[in-house]
Amino acid sequence: TQLLEQSPQFLSIQEGENLTVYCNSSSVFSSLQWYRQEPGEGPVLLVTVVTGGEVKKLKRLTFQFGDARKDSSLHITAAQPGDTGLYLCAGGGSGGSNYKLTFGKGTLLTVNP
Amino acid sequence: DTEVTQTPKHLVMGMTNKKSLKCEQHMGHRAMYWYKQKAKKPPELMFVYSYEKLSINESVPSRFSPECPNSSLLNLHLHALQPEDSALYLCASSQGGRTNSPLHFGNGTRLTVT
């Protein structure tokens, strides 16, 4: 069974601060996806990383996939209240089911104005 | 607006009721999913349909019965549920075939079992 350890589980910060969310595993993943879920809505894909060492930027969000494809991080610069939500990492297994993603436990981020 | 539409948005049902959740997508995706999500927790996979055939059943109790009438529609039939089944039920779709394919989620049905 593949597991993704996501940390921290809860994060409450002030507007303008920086933060990093981590997803770690002992297993290799073929891809890592990051989703954000706002209250009352379904998760929305932010990014997919597939290559070890890959870095992707989405405005103030920077995503990194570890060289060994076992870990990933999400860094937010100058957080804004609109960034508030549940952040989920999800790994695609290498050799496992084509349809089954492994989700981390999620990080509930609150950005206070 | 999400491209995956789920109805109803809210549902309250008694333990003896029979109800159905509906999901529709018109993106041409060939894989469709049902997930269950408790508050502040990650989604838990229930079922996957691939090319209209049930591909994965994550040992879900038989009181949940999925149905895929065609490539655009996915239903979840509910019968004799328990209060602990109260949760947000999310439908998702993907192009299918590889786990690199991102999931497109609907906004869910908030189910309360009384």
Coordinates of C-alpha atoms in Angstrom, one line a residue:
Chain A
T1 CA 0.0 0.0 0.0
Q2 CA 1.4 3.4 -1.0
L3 CA 1.1 6.1 1.6
L4 CA 1.5 9.9 1.3
E5 CA 2.4 11.8 4.5
Q6 CA 1.2 15.4 4.1
S7 CA 2.3 18.1 6.6
P8 CA 1.3 20.2 8.3
Q9 CA -2.4 19.2 8.6
F10 CA -3.4 22.6 9.8
L11 CA -1.9 26.0 9.1
S12 CA -3.2 29.4 10.1
I13 CA -1.1 32.4 9.0
Q14 CA -1.4 36.1 8.4
E15 CA -1.8 37.7 4.9
G16 CA 1.6 38.3 3.4
E17 CA 3.4 35.4 5.0
N18 CA 5.1 32.5 3.1
L19 CA 4.4 28.9 3.7
T20 CA 5.4 25.4 2.5
V21 CA 3.4 22.2 2.5
Y22 CA 5.1 18.9 2.2
C23 CA 4.1 15.5 0.8
N24 CA 6.4 12.6 1.5
S25 CA 6.4 8.9 0.8
S26 CA 8.7 5.9 0.8
S27 CA 7.1 4.8 -2.5
V28 CA 7.9 6.1 -6.0
F29 CA 5.0 7.8 -7.8
S30 CA 4.7 8.2 -11.5
S31 CA 3.1 11.6 -11.0
L32 CA 2.1 14.0 -8.2
Q33 CA -1.0 16.1 -8.4
W34 CA -1.9 19.1 -6.2
Y35 CA -5.5 20.1 -5.6
R36 CA -7.2 22.9 -3.7
Q37 CA -10.6 22.6 -2.3
E38 CA -12.7 25.5 -1.1
P39 CA -15.7 25.1 1.2
G40 CA -18.7 23.8 -0.5
E41 CA -16.8 22.9 -3.7
G42 CA -15.0 19.9 -5.1
P43 CA -11.2 19.8 -5.3
V44 CA -9.7 21.7 -8.3
L45 CA -6.4 20.6 -9.9
L46 CA -3.6 23.1 -9.4
V47 CA -0.7 21.2 -11.1
T48 CA 0.6 17.8 -12.1
V49 CA 4.3 17.1 -11.8
V50 CA 5.7 14.0 -13.5
T51 CA 9.5 14.4 -13.8
G52 CA 11.9 14.0 -10.9
G53 CA 13.3 17.3 -9.9
E54 CA 10.6 19.2 -11.8
V55 CA 9.6 22.7 -10.6
K56 CA 6.4 24.4 -11.7
K57 CA 5.2 27.8 -10.9
L58 CA 1.7 29.1 -10.9
K59 CA 1.7 32.8 -10.0
R60 CA 2.7 32.8 -6.3
L61 CA 2.6 29.0 -6.0
T62 CA 5.7 26.9 -6.6
F63 CA 5.5 23.1 -6.8
Q64 CA 8.5 20.8 -6.7
F65 CA 8.8 17.1 -7.3
G66 CA 11.7 15.3 -5.6
D67 CA 14.5 13.9 -7.7
A68 CA 13.5 10.3 -6.6
R69 CA 9.8 11.0 -7.2
K70 CA 8.9 10.1 -3.6
D71 CA 8.1 13.6 -2.3
S72 CA 6.7 17.0 -3.3
S73 CA 6.3 20.4 -1.9
L74 CA 4.1 23.4 -2.4
H75 CA 5.4 26.8 -1.5
I76 CA 3.1 29.9 -1.4
T77 CA 4.7 33.3 -1.4
A78 CA 2.9 36.3 0.2
A79 CA -0.3 34.3 1.0
Q80 CA -3.6 36.0 0.5
P81 CA -7.0 35.3 2.1
G82 CA -8.1 33.8 -1.3
D83 CA -5.6 31.1 -0.8
T84 CA -7.6 29.7 2.1
G85 CA -8.7 26.1 1.5
L86 CA -7.8 22.4 1.8
Y87 CA -4.7 21.5 -0.1
L88 CA -4.4 17.9 -1.2
C89 CA -1.5 16.1 -2.8
A90 CA -2.3 12.9 -4.7
G91 CA 0.2 10.4 -6.1
G92 CA -0.2 8.2 -9.2
G93 CA 1.2 4.8 -8.6
S94 CA 3.9 3.3 -10.8
G95 CA 2.8 -0.2 -11.6
G96 CA -0.5 0.0 -9.7
S97 CA -4.0 0.7 -10.9
N98 CA -4.2 3.2 -13.6
Y99 CA -7.1 4.9 -11.9
K100 CA -6.3 4.9 -8.2
L101 CA -4.7 8.0 -6.8
T102 CA -3.2 8.0 -3.3
F103 CA -4.3 11.1 -1.5
G104 CA -2.4 12.7 1.4
K105 CA -4.5 13.7 4.5
G106 CA -4.6 17.3 3.3
T107 CA -3.5 20.6 4.7
L108 CA -6.2 23.0 5.9
L109 CA -4.8 26.5 5.3
T110 CA -6.4 29.6 6.7
V111 CA -5.0 33.0 5.7
N112 CA -6.2 35.8 7.9
P113 CA -6.5 39.3 6.6
Chain B
D1 CA -18.5 26.6 -13.0
T2 CA -17.4 23.0 -12.8
E3 CA -17.6 20.8 -15.9
V4 CA -18.8 17.9 -13.8
T5 CA -22.4 18.5 -12.7
Q6 CA -23.8 16.7 -9.7
T7 CA -27.4 16.6 -8.5
P8 CA -28.8 17.1 -6.0
K9 CA -26.5 19.5 -4.1
H10 CA -28.0 18.5 -0.8
L11 CA -29.9 15.4 0.2
V12 CA -31.5 14.4 3.5
M13 CA -32.8 10.8 3.7
G14 CA -34.0 8.4 6.3
M15 CA -32.4 5.0 6.9
T16 CA -35.2 3.2 5.0
N17 CA -35.3 5.5 2.0
K18 CA -34.0 4.8 -1.5
K19 CA -32.4 7.7 -3.3
S20 CA -30.0 8.3 -6.2
L21 CA -27.2 10.7 -6.8
K22 CA -26.5 11.8 -10.3
C23 CA -23.4 13.0 -12.1
E24 CA -22.9 14.2 -15.7
Q25 CA -19.9 15.3 -17.7
H26 CA -19.5 16.2 -21.4
M27 CA -15.7 16.4 -21.7
G28 CA -15.5 13.1 -23.5
H29 CA -13.8 11.5 -20.5
R30 CA -13.9 7.8 -20.3
A31 CA -13.2 7.2 -16.6
M32 CA -15.7 8.3 -13.9
Y33 CA -15.3 8.0 -10.2
W34 CA -17.3 8.2 -7.0
Y35 CA -15.5 9.5 -3.9
K36 CA -16.8 9.9 -0.3
Q37 CA -15.4 12.8 1.7
K38 CA -15.8 13.5 5.4
A39 CA -15.2 17.0 6.8
K40 CA -11.6 18.2 6.5
K41 CA -10.5 14.8 5.3
P42 CA -9.2 13.7 1.9
P43 CA -11.6 12.0 -0.6
E44 CA -11.9 8.3 -0.3
L45 CA -12.3 6.3 -3.5
M46 CA -15.5 4.2 -3.7
F47 CA -15.9 3.2 -7.4
V48 CA -14.2 3.7 -10.8
Y49 CA -15.9 3.1 -14.1
S50 CA -13.7 2.8 -17.2
Y51 CA -15.3 2.8 -20.6
E52 CA -18.7 2.3 -18.9
K53 CA -17.5 -0.9 -17.1
L54 CA -16.9 -1.1 -13.3
S55 CA -13.2 -1.2 -12.9
I56 CA -12.7 -0.7 -9.2
N57 CA -14.9 -1.3 -6.2
E58 CA -13.1 -0.4 -3.0
S59 CA -15.0 -2.9 -0.9
V60 CA -17.9 -0.6 -0.6
P61 CA -21.0 -1.9 1.3
S62 CA -23.8 -3.1 -1.0
R63 CA -26.1 -0.4 0.2
F64 CA -24.2 1.8 -2.3
S65 CA -24.9 0.7 -5.9
P66 CA -23.2 2.5 -8.8
E67 CA -24.5 2.6 -12.3
C68 CA -23.0 4.0 -15.5
P69 CA -25.8 4.2 -18.1
N70 CA -23.5 5.8 -20.7
S71 CA -20.1 7.5 -21.0
S72 CA -21.5 10.8 -19.8
L73 CA -23.6 9.7 -16.9
L74 CA -22.8 8.1 -13.5
N75 CA -25.4 7.3 -10.8
L76 CA -25.0 6.2 -7.2
H77 CA -28.1 4.4 -5.9
L78 CA -28.5 4.5 -2.1
H79 CA -30.6 2.2 0.0
A80 CA -30.8 1.5 3.7
L81 CA -28.0 3.9 4.6
Q82 CA -26.6 4.4 8.1
P83 CA -26.0 7.8 9.8
E84 CA -22.3 7.2 9.5
D85 CA -22.7 7.4 5.7
S86 CA -23.4 11.1 6.0
A87 CA -20.7 12.8 4.0
L88 CA -20.0 14.8 0.8
Y89 CA -20.2 12.5 -2.2
L90 CA -18.0 13.6 -5.0
C91 CA -18.1 12.6 -8.6
A92 CA -15.0 13.0 -10.8
S93 CA -14.0 12.2 -14.3
S94 CA -10.7 11.9 -16.2
Q95 CA -9.4 11.0 -19.6
G96 CA -8.5 7.7 -18.1
G97 CA -5.8 5.2 -18.9
R98 CA -3.1 6.8 -16.7
T99 CA -2.9 8.2 -13.2
N100 CA -1.2 11.3 -14.8
S101 CA -4.7 12.2 -16.0
P102 CA -6.0 14.9 -13.7
L103 CA -9.4 14.4 -12.0
H104 CA -12.2 16.9 -12.7
F105 CA -14.4 16.9 -9.7
G106 CA -18.0 18.1 -9.3
N107 CA -19.1 20.1 -6.4
G108 CA -20.5 17.1 -4.6
T109 CA -23.8 16.1 -3.0
R110 CA -24.0 16.8 0.7
L111 CA -25.8 13.7 2.1
T112 CA -27.3 13.6 5.6
V113 CA -28.8 10.3 6.8
T114 CA -31.2 10.6 9.7

